[in-house]
Short mmCIF file of C-alpha atoms in Angstrom, two decimals:
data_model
loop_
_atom_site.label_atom_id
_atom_site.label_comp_id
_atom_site.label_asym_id
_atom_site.label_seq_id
_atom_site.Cartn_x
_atom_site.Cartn_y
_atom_site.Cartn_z
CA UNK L 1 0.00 0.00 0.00
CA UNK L 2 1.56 3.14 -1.16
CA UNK L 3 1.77 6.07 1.36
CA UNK L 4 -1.29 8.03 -0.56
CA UNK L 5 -3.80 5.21 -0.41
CA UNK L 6 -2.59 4.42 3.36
CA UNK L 7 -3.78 8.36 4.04
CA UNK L 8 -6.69 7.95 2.24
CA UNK L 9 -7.89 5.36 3.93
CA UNK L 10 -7.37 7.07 7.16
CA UNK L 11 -8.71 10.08 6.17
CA UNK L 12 -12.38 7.53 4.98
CA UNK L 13 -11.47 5.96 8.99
CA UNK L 14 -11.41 9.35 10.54
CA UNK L 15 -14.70 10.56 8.60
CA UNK L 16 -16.70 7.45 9.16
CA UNK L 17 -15.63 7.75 13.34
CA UNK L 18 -16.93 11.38 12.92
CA UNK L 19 -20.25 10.49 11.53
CA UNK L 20 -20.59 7.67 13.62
CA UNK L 21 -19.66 9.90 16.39
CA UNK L 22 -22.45 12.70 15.71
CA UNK L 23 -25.03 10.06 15.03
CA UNK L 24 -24.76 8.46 18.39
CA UNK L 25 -24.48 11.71 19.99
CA UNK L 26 -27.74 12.77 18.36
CA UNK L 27 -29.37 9.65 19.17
CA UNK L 28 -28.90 9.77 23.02
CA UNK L 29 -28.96 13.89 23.69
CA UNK L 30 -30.23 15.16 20.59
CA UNK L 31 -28.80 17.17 17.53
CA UNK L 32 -28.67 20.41 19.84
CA UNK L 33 -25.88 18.30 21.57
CA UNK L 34 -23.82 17.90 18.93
CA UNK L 35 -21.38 20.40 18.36
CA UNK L 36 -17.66 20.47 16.41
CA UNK L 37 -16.09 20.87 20.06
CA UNK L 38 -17.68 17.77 21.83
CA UNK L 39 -16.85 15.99 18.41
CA UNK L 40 -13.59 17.08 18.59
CA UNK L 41 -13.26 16.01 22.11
CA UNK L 42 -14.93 12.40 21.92
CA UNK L 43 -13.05 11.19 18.55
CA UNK L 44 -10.00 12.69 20.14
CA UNK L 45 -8.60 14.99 17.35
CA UNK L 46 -8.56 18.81 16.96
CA UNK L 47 -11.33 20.66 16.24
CA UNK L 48 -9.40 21.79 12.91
CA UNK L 49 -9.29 18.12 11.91
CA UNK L 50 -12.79 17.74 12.33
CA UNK L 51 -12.72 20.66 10.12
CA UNK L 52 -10.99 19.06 7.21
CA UNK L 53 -13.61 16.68 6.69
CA UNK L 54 -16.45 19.09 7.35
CA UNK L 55 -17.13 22.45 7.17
CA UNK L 56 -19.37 22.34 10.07
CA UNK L 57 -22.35 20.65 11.93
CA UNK L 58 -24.54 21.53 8.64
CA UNK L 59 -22.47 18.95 6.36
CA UNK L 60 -22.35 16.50 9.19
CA UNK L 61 -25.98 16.38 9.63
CA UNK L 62 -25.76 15.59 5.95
CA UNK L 63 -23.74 12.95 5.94
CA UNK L 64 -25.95 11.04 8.95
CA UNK L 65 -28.78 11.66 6.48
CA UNK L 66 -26.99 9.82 3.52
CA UNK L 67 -26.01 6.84 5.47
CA UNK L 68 -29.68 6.97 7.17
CA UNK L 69 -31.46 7.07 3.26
CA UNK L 70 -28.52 3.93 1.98
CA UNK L 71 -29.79 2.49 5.55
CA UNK L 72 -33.57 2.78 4.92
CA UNK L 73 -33.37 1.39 1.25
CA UNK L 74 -32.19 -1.46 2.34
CA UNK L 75 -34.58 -1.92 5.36
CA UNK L 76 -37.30 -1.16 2.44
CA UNK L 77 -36.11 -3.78 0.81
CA UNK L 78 -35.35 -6.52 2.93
CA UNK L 79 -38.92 -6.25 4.34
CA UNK L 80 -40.17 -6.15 1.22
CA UNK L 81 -38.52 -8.97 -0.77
CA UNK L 82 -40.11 -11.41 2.08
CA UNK L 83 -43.82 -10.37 1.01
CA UNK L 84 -45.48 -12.22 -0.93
CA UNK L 85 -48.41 -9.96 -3.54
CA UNK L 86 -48.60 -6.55 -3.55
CA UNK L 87 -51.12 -6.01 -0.30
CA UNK L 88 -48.35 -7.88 1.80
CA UNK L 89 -45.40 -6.02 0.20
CA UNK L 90 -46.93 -2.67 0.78
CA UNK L 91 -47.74 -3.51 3.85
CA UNK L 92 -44.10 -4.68 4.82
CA UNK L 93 -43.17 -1.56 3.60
CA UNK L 94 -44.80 0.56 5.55
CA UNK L 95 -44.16 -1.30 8.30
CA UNK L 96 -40.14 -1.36 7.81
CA UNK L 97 -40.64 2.93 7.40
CA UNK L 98 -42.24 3.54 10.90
CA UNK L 99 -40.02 1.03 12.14
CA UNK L 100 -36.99 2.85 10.89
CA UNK L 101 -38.59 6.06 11.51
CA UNK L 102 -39.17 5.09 15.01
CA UNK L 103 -35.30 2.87 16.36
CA UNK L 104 -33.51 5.80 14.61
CA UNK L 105 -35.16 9.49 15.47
CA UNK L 106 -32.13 11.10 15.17
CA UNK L 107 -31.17 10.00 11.99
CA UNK L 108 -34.66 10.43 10.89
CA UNK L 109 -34.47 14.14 11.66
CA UNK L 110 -31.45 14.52 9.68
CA UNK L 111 -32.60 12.80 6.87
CA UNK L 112 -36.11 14.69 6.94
CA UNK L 113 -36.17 17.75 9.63
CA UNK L 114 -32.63 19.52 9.68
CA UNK L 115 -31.00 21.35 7.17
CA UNK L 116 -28.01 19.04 6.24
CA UNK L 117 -27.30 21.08 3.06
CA UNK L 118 -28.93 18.33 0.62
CA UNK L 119 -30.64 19.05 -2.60
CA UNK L 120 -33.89 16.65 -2.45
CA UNK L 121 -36.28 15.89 -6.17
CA UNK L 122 -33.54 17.53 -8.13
CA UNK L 123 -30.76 16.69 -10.75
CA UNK L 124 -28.51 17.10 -8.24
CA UNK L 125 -30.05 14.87 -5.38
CA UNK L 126 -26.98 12.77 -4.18
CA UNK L 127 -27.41 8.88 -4.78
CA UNK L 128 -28.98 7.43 -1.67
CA UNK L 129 -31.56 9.88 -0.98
CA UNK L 130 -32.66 9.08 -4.67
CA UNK L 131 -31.84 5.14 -4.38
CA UNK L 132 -34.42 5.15 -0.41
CA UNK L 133 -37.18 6.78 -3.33
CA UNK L 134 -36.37 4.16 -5.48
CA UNK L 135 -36.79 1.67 -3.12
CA UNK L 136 -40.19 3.19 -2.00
CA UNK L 137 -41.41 3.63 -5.72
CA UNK L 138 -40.16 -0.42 -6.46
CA UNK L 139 -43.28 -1.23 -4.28
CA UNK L 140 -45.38 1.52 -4.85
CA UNK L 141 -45.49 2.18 -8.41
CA UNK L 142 -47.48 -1.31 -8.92
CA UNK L 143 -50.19 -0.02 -6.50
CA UNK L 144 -51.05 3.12 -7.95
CA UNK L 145 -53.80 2.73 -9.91
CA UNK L 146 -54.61 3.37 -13.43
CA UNK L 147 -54.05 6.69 -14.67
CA UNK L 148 -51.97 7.81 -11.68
CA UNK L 149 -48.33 8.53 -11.95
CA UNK L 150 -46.82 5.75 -9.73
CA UNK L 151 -43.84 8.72 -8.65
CA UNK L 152 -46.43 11.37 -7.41
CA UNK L 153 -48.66 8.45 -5.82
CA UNK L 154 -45.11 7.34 -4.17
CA UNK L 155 -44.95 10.83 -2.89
CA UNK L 156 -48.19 10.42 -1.26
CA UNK L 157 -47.87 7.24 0.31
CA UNK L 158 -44.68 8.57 1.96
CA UNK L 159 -46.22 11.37 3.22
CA UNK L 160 -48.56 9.73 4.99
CA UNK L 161 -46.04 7.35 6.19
CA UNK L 162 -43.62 10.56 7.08
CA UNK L 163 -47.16 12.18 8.91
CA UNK L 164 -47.31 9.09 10.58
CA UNK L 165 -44.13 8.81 12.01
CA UNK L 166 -43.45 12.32 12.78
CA UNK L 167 -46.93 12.61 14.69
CA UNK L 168 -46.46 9.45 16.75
CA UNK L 169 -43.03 10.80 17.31
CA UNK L 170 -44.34 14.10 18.58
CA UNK L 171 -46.83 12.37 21.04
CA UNK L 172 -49.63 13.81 19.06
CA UNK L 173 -50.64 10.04 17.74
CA UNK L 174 -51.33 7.31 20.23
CA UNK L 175 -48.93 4.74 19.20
CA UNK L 176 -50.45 1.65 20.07
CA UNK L 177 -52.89 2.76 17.10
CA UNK L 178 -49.62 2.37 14.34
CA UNK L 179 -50.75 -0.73 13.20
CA UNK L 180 -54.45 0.14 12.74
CA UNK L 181 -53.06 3.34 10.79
CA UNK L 182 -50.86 1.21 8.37
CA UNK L 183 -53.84 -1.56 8.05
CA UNK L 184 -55.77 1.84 6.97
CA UNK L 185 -53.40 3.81 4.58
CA UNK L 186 -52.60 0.61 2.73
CA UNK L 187 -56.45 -0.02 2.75
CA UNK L 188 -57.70 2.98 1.57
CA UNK L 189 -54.37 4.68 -0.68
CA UNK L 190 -53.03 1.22 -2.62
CA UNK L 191 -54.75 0.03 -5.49
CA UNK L 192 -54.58 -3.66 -4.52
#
């Protein structure tokens, strides 16, 4: 290994600690307790070498919601790909969403509350927030209906979902109605 790809790869090391870092942070005290300094302090570098790899909290936030989206497409799918016709993959689907939604709030909020600096239904929306669509559209699109564009219906069945999870989040939902919710969206939304 030359010298170049040896710094490199400690430079991907030192950026995946720092993400990994944040998002733990975030998930036991909250986003408002994450700051460069406490970063700085737990990963055990300079605040300046934080720096190098981000140009603040903003991009950091960002890159939790990346790895949250690549994280949630596969969740998407893996519950999915064990359902058997349309009604159960749906279903699944929504199911795997809250689910996510709900073990992960922090992330969740990065990927869908804070301002992490990413371009969302764009040209320029980066890979895995357009890959988690993608893997909300693959079971989706077949449930539309006739005439309806399977994207914009996708849109709609994830805000629900998104209502859903933020709501029951926010203590404005009773939670141990979820289920009866899903049963209902699927139900009443999906062409099935």
């Amino acid at each position: 290994m030359s010298v170049q790809e040896r710094k490199q790869r400690e430079r991907a090391d030192r950026e995946r600690l720092i993400v990994a870092t944040a998002r733990e942070l975030a998930e036991r005290q909250g986003w408002d307790a994450v700051t460069t300094r406490r970063l700085a302090e737990r990963i055990e570098y300079s605040q300046p070498v934080l720096y190098s790899h981000f140009r603040g909290k903003r991009e950091i936030i960002g890159a939790v919601a990346l790895e949250g989206a690549a994280e949630l497409a596969a969740a998407l799918r893996a519950a999915t790909s064990a359902a058997d016709g349309p009604r159960a993959r749906v279903t699944a689907l929504a199911r795997a969403y809250l689910g996510f939604a709900e073990r992960n709030p922090a992330v969740y909020d990065a990927m869908f509350q804070l301002d992490g600096g990413l371009a969302f239904a764009r040209e320029d929306t980066p890979e895995p927030l357009k890959d988690a669509f993608a893997a909300l559209l693959e079971s989706l699109g077949e449930v539309a209906g006739e005439g309806v564009h399977p994207g914009l219906f996708t849109e709609v069945f994830w805000a629900a979902l998104h209502g859903q999870a933020t709501l029951t989040r926010a203590r404005r939902l009773p939670p141990e109605d979820t289920e009866r919710r899903v049963e209902l969206v699927v139900e009443r939304l999906a062409v099935l």
